[in-house]
Amino acid sequence: MASIREYPADEVAAQPIGWWSGEVFRRVVGSIREALAVEGLTQPHWWTLNHAAGEPGRWSRAALTERLRVYDDQATDFDAVYDDLVARGWLAEDPGGMRLTAEGEAGRLRARERNLAIHRRTHEGVSEADFVTTVNVLRRMVANHGGEGNLPD
């Protein structure tokens, strides 16, 4: 774990939240994207795999695209993501919706292990209480600027 210096509270309180939250985003999401790329996946692939695994058959392409669009920061062509997963044999579609195949579930679990390693690294040296406080503060800031401060359903 990397060590960081301690600073007086007033110095920390004067820091630009936009820069720090942006830097966390760039670093954490960059690490996640690198880990997924090992499997030839993007974050939208990952989101799709998890939604299809969590509620098999529930999601049509249109419904899942609407659900995932809020998380997308790359103007993703979700149909291309679904087509890729189908072509790999990881995702099957029927009139009821999308379902993972055995190969898709195996790939999802491999990617999950990589993501869990990043999650553990991200939380190193951060207590659960501090993490909860941080997320709640960020939720409040999002809401203060007109965004959705509630946790996703």
PDB file of N, CA and C in Angstrom, residues 18 37 39 45 50 64 67-68 73 77 83 95 110-112 121 125 144 150:
ATOM      1  N   GLY A  18     -13.635  18.514  -7.364  1.00  0.00           N
ATOM      2  CA  GLY A  18     -13.755  18.099  -8.763  1.00  0.00           C
ATOM      3  C   GLY A  18     -12.494  17.426  -9.272  1.00  0.00           C
ATOM      4  N   ALA A  37      -9.992  -5.677 -20.269  1.00  0.00           N
ATOM      5  CA  ALA A  37      -9.391  -5.832 -21.590  1.00  0.00           C
ATOM      6  C   ALA A  37      -8.616  -7.145 -21.719  1.00  0.00           C
ATOM      7  N   GLU A  39      -9.645  -9.908 -20.983  1.00  0.00           N
ATOM      8  CA  GLU A  39     -10.652 -10.854 -21.453  1.00  0.00           C
ATOM      9  C   GLU A  39     -11.270 -10.365 -22.780  1.00  0.00           C
ATOM     10  N   HIS A  45     -19.608  -4.447 -21.806  1.00  0.00           N
ATOM     11  CA  HIS A  45     -19.695  -5.912 -21.830  1.00  0.00           C
ATOM     12  C   HIS A  45     -19.940  -6.439 -20.409  1.00  0.00           C
ATOM     13  N   ASN A  50     -23.354  -8.989 -16.249  1.00  0.00           N
ATOM     14  CA  ASN A  50     -23.906  -9.003 -14.894  1.00  0.00           C
ATOM     15  C   ASN A  50     -25.423  -8.885 -14.878  1.00  0.00           C
ATOM     16  N   LEU A  64     -32.336  -3.131 -21.678  1.00  0.00           N
ATOM     17  CA  LEU A  64     -31.011  -3.121 -21.056  1.00  0.00           C
ATOM     18  C   LEU A  64     -30.221  -1.891 -21.489  1.00  0.00           C
ATOM     19  N   ARG A  67     -31.343   0.947 -19.413  1.00  0.00           N
ATOM     20  CA  ARG A  67     -30.847   0.787 -18.041  1.00  0.00           C
ATOM     21  C   ARG A  67     -29.366   1.161 -17.933  1.00  0.00           C
ATOM     22  N   LEU A  68     -28.562   0.789 -18.926  1.00  0.00           N
ATOM     23  CA  LEU A  68     -27.113   0.967 -18.854  1.00  0.00           C
ATOM     24  C   LEU A  68     -26.630   2.329 -19.338  1.00  0.00           C
ATOM     25  N   ASP A  73     -20.008   6.461 -20.460  1.00  0.00           N
ATOM     26  CA  ASP A  73     -19.311   7.720 -20.727  1.00  0.00           C
ATOM     27  C   ASP A  73     -18.522   7.650 -22.035  1.00  0.00           C
ATOM     28  N   ASP A  77     -22.064   1.833 -28.488  1.00  0.00           N
ATOM     29  CA  ASP A  77     -23.052   1.194 -29.349  1.00  0.00           C
ATOM     30  C   ASP A  77     -23.403  -0.130 -28.667  1.00  0.00           C
ATOM     31  N   ASP A  83     -24.097  -7.902 -29.824  1.00  0.00           N
ATOM     32  CA  ASP A  83     -23.724  -8.737 -30.973  1.00  0.00           C
ATOM     33  C   ASP A  83     -22.396  -9.448 -30.723  1.00  0.00           C
ATOM     34  N   PRO A  95     -37.052 -14.824 -27.228  1.00  0.00           N
ATOM     35  CA  PRO A  95     -38.126 -13.829 -27.058  1.00  0.00           C
ATOM     36  C   PRO A  95     -38.287 -13.334 -25.616  1.00  0.00           C
ATOM     37  N   ARG A 110     -14.388 -14.974 -14.523  1.00  0.00           N
ATOM     38  CA  ARG A 110     -12.968 -14.607 -14.653  1.00  0.00           C
ATOM     39  C   ARG A 110     -12.813 -13.087 -14.524  1.00  0.00           C
ATOM     40  N   ALA A 111     -13.666 -12.349 -15.220  1.00  0.00           N
ATOM     41  CA  ALA A 111     -13.615 -10.887 -15.148  1.00  0.00           C
ATOM     42  C   ALA A 111     -13.943 -10.409 -13.736  1.00  0.00           C
ATOM     43  N   ARG A 112     -14.866 -11.080 -13.082  1.00  0.00           N
ATOM     44  CA  ARG A 112     -15.250 -10.718 -11.707  1.00  0.00           C
ATOM     45  C   ARG A 112     -14.052 -10.822 -10.765  1.00  0.00           C
ATOM     46  N   ARG A 121      -7.787  -3.436  -3.885  1.00  0.00           N
ATOM     47  CA  ARG A 121      -6.713  -2.426  -3.942  1.00  0.00           C
ATOM     48  C   ARG A 121      -7.289  -1.035  -3.670  1.00  0.00           C
ATOM     49  N   GLY A 125      -6.446   0.401   3.142  1.00  0.00           N
ATOM     50  CA  GLY A 125      -6.203   1.515   4.047  1.00  0.00           C
ATOM     51  C   GLY A 125      -7.396   2.427   4.267  1.00  0.00           C
ATOM     52  N   ASN A 144     -26.734  17.908  -5.067  1.00  0.00           N
ATOM     53  CA  ASN A 144     -26.636  19.363  -5.002  1.00  0.00           C
ATOM     54  C   ASN A 144     -26.474  19.993  -6.386  1.00  0.00           C
ATOM     55  N   ASN A 150     -29.420   9.112  -5.255  1.00  0.00           N
ATOM     56  CA  ASN A 150     -29.811   7.831  -4.671  1.00  0.00           C
ATOM     57  C   ASN A 150     -29.004   6.700  -5.303  1.00  0.00           C
TER      58      ASN A 150
END
